[in-house]
PDB file of C-alpha atoms in Angstrom:
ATOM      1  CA  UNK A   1       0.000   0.000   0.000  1.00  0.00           C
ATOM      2  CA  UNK A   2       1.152   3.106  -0.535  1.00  0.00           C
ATOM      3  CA  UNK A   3       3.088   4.896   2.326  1.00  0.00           C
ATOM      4  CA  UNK A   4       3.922   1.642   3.680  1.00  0.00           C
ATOM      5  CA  UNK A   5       7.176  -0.596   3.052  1.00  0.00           C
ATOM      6  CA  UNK A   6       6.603  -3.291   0.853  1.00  0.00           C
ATOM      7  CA  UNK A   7       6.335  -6.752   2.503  1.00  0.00           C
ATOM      8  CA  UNK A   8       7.505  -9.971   1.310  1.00  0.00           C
ATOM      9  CA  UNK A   9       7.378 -13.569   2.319  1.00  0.00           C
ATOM     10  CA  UNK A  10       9.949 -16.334   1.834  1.00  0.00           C
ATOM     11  CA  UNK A  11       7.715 -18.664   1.854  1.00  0.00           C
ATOM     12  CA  UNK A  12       9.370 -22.157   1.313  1.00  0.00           C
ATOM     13  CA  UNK A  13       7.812 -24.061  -1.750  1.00  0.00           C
ATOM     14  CA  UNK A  14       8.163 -27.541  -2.472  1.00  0.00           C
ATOM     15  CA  UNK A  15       8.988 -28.870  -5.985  1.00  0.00           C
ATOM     16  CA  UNK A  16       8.666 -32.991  -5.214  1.00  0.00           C
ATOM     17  CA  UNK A  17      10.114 -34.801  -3.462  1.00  0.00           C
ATOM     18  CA  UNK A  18      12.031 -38.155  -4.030  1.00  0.00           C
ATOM     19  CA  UNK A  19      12.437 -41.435  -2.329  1.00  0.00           C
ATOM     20  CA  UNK A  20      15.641 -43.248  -1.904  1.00  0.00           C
ATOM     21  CA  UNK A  21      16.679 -46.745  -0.906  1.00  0.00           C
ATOM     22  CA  UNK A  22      20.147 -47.275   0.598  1.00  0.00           C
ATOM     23  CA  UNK A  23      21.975 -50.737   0.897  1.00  0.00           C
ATOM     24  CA  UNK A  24      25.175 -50.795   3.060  1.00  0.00           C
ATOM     25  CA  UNK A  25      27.620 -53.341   3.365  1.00  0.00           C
ATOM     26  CA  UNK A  26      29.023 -52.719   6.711  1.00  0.00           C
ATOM     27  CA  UNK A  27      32.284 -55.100   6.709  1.00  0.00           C
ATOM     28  CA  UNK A  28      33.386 -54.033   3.076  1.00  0.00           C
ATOM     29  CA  UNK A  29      32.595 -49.969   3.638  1.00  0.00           C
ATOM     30  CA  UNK A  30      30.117 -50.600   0.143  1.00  0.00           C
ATOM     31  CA  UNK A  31      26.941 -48.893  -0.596  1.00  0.00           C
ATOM     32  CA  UNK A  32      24.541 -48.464  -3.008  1.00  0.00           C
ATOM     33  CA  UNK A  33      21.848 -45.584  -3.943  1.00  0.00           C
ATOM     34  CA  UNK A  34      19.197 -46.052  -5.690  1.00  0.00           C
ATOM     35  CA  UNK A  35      16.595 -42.746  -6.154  1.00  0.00           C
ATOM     36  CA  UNK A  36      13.041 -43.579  -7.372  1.00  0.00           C
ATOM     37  CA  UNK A  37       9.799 -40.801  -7.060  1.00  0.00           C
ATOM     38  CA  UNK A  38       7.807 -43.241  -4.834  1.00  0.00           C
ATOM     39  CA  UNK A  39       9.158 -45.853  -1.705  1.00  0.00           C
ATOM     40  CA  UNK A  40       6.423 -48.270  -3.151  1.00  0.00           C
ATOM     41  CA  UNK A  41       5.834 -52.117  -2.973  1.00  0.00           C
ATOM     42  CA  UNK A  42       7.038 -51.847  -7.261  1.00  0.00           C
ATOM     43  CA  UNK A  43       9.813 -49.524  -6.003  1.00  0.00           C
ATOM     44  CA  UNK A  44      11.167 -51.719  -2.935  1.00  0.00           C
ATOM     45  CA  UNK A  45      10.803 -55.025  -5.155  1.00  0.00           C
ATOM     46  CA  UNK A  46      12.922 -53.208  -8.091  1.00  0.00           C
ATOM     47  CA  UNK A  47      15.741 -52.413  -5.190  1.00  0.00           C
ATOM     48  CA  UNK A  48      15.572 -56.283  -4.308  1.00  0.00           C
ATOM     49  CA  UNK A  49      15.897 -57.613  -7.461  1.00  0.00           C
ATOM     50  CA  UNK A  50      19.132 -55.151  -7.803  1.00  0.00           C
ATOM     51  CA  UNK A  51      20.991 -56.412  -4.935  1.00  0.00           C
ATOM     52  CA  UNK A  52      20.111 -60.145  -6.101  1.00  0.00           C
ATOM     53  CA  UNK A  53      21.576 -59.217  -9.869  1.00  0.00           C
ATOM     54  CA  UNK A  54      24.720 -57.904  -8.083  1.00  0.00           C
ATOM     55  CA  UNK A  55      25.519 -60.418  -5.369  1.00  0.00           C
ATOM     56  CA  UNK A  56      24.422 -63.633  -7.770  1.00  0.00           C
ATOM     57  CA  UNK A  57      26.390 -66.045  -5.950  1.00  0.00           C
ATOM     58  CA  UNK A  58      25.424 -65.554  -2.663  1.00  0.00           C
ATOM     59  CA  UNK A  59      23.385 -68.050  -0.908  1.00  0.00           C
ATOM     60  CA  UNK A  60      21.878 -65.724   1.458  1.00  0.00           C
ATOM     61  CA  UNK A  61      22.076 -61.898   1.435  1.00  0.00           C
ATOM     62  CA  UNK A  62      20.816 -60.212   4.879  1.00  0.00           C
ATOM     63  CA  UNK A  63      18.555 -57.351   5.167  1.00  0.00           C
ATOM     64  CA  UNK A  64      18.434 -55.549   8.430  1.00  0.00           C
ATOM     65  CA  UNK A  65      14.776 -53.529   7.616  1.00  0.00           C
ATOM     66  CA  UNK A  66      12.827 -50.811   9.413  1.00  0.00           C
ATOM     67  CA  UNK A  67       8.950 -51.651  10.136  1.00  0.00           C
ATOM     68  CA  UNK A  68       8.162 -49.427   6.985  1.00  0.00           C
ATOM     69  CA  UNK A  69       4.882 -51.743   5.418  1.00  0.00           C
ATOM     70  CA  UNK A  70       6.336 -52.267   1.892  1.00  0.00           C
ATOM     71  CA  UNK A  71       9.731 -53.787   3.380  1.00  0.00           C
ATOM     72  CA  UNK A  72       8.106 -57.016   3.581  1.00  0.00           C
ATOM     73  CA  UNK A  73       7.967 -60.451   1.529  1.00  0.00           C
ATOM     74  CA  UNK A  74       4.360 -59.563   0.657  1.00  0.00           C
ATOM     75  CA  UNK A  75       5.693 -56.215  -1.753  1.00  0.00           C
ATOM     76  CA  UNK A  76       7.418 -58.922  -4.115  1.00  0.00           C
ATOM     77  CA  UNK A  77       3.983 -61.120  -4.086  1.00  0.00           C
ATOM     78  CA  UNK A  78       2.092 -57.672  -5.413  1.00  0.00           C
ATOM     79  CA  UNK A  79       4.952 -57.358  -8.378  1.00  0.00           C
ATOM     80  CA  UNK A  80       6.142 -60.766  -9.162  1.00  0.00           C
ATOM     81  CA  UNK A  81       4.336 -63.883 -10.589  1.00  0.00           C
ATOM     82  CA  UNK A  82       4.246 -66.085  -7.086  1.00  0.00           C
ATOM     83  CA  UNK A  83       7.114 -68.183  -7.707  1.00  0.00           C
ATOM     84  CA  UNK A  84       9.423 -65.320  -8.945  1.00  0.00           C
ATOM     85  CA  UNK A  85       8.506 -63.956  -5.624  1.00  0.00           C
ATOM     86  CA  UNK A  86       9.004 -66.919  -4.021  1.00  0.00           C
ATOM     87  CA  UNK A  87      12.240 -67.608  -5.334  1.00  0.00           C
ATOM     88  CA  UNK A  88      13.479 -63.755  -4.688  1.00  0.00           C
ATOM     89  CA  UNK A  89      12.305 -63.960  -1.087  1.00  0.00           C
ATOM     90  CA  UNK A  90      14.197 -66.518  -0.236  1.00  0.00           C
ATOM     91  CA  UNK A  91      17.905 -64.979  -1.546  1.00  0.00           C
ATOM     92  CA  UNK A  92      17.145 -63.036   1.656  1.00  0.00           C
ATOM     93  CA  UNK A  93      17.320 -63.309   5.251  1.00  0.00           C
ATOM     94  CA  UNK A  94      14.801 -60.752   6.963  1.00  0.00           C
ATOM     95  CA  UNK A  95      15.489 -59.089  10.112  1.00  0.00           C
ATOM     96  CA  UNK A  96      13.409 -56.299  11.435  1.00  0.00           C
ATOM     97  CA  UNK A  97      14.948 -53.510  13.780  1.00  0.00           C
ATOM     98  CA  UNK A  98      12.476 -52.705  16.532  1.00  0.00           C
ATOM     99  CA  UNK A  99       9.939 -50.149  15.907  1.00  0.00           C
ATOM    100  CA  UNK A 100      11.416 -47.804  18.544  1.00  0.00           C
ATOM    101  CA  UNK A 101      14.842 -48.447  17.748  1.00  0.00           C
ATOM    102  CA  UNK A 102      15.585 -47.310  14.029  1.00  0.00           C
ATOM    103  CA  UNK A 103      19.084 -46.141  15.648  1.00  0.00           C
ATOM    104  CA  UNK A 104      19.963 -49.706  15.510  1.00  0.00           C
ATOM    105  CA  UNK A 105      19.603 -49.490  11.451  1.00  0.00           C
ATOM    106  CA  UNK A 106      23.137 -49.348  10.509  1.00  0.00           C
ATOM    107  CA  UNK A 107      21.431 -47.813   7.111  1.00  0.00           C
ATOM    108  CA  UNK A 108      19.552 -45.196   9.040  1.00  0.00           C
ATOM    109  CA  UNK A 109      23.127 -43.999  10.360  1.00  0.00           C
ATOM    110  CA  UNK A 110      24.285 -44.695   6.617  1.00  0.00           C
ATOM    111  CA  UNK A 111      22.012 -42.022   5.321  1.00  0.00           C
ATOM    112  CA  UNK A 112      22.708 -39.566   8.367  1.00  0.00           C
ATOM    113  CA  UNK A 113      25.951 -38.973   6.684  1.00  0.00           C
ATOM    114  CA  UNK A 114      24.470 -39.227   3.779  1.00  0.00           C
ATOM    115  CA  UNK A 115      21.973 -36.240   4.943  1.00  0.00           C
ATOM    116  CA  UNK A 116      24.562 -33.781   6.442  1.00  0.00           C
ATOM    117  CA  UNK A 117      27.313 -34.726   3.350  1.00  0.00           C
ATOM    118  CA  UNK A 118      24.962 -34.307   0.623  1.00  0.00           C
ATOM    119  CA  UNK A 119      21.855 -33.160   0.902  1.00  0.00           C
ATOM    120  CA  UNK A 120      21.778 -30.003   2.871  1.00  0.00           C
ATOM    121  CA  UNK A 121      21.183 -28.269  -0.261  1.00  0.00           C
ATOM    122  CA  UNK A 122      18.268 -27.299  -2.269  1.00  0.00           C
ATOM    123  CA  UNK A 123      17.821 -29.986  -5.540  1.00  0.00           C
ATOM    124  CA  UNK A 124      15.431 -28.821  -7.947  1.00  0.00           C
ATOM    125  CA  UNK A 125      15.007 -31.931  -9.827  1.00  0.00           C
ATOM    126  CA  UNK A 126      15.340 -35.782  -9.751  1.00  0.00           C
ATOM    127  CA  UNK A 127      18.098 -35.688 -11.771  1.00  0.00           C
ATOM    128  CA  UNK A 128      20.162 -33.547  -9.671  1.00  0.00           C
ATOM    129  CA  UNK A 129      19.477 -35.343  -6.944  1.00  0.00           C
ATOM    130  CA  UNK A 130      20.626 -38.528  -8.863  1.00  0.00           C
ATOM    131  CA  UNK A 131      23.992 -36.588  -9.569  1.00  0.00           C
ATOM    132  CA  UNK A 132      24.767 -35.558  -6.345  1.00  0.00           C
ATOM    133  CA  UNK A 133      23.488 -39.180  -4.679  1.00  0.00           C
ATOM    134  CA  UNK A 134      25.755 -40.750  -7.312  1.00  0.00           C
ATOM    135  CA  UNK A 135      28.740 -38.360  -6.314  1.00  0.00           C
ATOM    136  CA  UNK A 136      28.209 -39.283  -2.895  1.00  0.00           C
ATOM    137  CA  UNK A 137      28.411 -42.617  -3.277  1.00  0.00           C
ATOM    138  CA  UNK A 138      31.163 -42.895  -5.542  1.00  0.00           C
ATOM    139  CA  UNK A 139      33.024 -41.282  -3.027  1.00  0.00           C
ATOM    140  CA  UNK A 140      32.289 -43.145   0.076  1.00  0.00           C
ATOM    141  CA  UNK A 141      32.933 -46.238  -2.035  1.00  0.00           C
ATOM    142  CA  UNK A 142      36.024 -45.348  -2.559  1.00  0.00           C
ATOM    143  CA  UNK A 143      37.432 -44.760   0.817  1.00  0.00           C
ATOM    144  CA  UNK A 144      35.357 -47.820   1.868  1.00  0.00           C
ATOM    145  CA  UNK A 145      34.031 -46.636   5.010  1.00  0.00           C
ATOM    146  CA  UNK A 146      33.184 -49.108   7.057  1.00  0.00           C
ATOM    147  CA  UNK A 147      31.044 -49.257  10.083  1.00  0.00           C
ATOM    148  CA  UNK A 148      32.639 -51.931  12.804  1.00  0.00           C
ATOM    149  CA  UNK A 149      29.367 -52.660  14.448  1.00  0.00           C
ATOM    150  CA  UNK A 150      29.892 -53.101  18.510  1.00  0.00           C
ATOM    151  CA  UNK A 151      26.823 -53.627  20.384  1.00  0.00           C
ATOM    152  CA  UNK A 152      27.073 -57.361  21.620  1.00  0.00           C
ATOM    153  CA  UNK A 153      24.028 -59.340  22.269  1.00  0.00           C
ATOM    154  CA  UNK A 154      24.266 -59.109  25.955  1.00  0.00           C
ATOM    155  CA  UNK A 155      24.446 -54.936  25.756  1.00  0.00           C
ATOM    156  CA  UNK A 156      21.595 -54.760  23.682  1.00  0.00           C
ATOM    157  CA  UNK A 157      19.038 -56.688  25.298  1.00  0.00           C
ATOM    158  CA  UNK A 158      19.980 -54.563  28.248  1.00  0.00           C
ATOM    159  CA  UNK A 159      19.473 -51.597  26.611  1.00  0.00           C
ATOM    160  CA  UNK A 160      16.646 -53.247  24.861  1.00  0.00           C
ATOM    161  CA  UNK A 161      14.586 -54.782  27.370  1.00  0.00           C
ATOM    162  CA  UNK A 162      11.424 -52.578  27.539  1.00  0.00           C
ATOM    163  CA  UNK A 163      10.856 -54.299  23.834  1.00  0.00           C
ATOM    164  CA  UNK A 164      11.411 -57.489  25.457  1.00  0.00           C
ATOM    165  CA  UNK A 165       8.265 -59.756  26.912  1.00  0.00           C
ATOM    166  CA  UNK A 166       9.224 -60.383  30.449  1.00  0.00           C
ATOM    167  CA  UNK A 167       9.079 -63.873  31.154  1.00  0.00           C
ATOM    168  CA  UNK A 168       7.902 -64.946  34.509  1.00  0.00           C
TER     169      UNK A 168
END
């Protein structure tokens, strides 16, 4: 108005967002990245059938999961003919970190670093975000950082006991 200084708002404004899965190999300091638009059942089977295609071999690989609802056996039964799903759900071993624990996730620290290394900047597309993911990882490949987990058994059901039942 006039007589009066002129105002203006920063208002923040989203342009997307994008979903990411990380896989970290904790003993060899590997990773991989892998940016999709949704964290789907389609999305989450794609990532699965990825780490089978690179660890062919392997009689077992292990997945230490949050309790997100598509990180389950059943998202490869929505996407697969049954026995393809079948046959990809058993390449993996599932363990489940407790729902009030996600700090156990060696992943979730994974992309903590992840977080404050790359993405404390403003990505305006999916492709950028690809680039700079891609970067990242490249990088952290290369130096192989490796996390030496060392919570024993015993420690952890201490600290975890409230998630325990208490047996009589």
């Amino acid at each position: 108005m006039p007589g009066h200084p002129a105002r203006v708002d920063h208002e923040y404004r989203r342009c997307g967002t994008v979903n990411f899965f990380v896989a970290f190999e904790p003993l060899t300091g590997q990773r991989t990245v892998m940016v999709t638009e949704r964290r789907g059942n389609a999305e989450f089977t794609a990532q699965l059938q990825a780490l089978q295609l690179r660890y062919p071999g392997a009689t077992k690989i292990r997945l230490v999961l949050d309790q997100l609802s598509t990180h389950t056996p059943a998202a490869l039964y929505r996407h697969l003919v049954p026995h393809d799903a079948r046959r990809l759900a058993r390449c993996f071993e599932w363990i489940y970190t407790p729902k009030h624990a996600s700090w156990l996730n060696i992943a979730e620290m994974e992309w903590s670093v992840l977080e404050r290394q790359c993405l404390r900047q403003r990505l305006p597309t999916q492709e950028a975000v690809e680039r700079e993911l891609s970067a990242w990882e490249t990088e952290r490949n290369k130096e192989a950082i490796k996390v030496e987990w060392q919570l024993g058994t015993v420690a952890a059901r201490l600290k975890l006991k409230r998630h325990y039942p208490q047996l009589e």
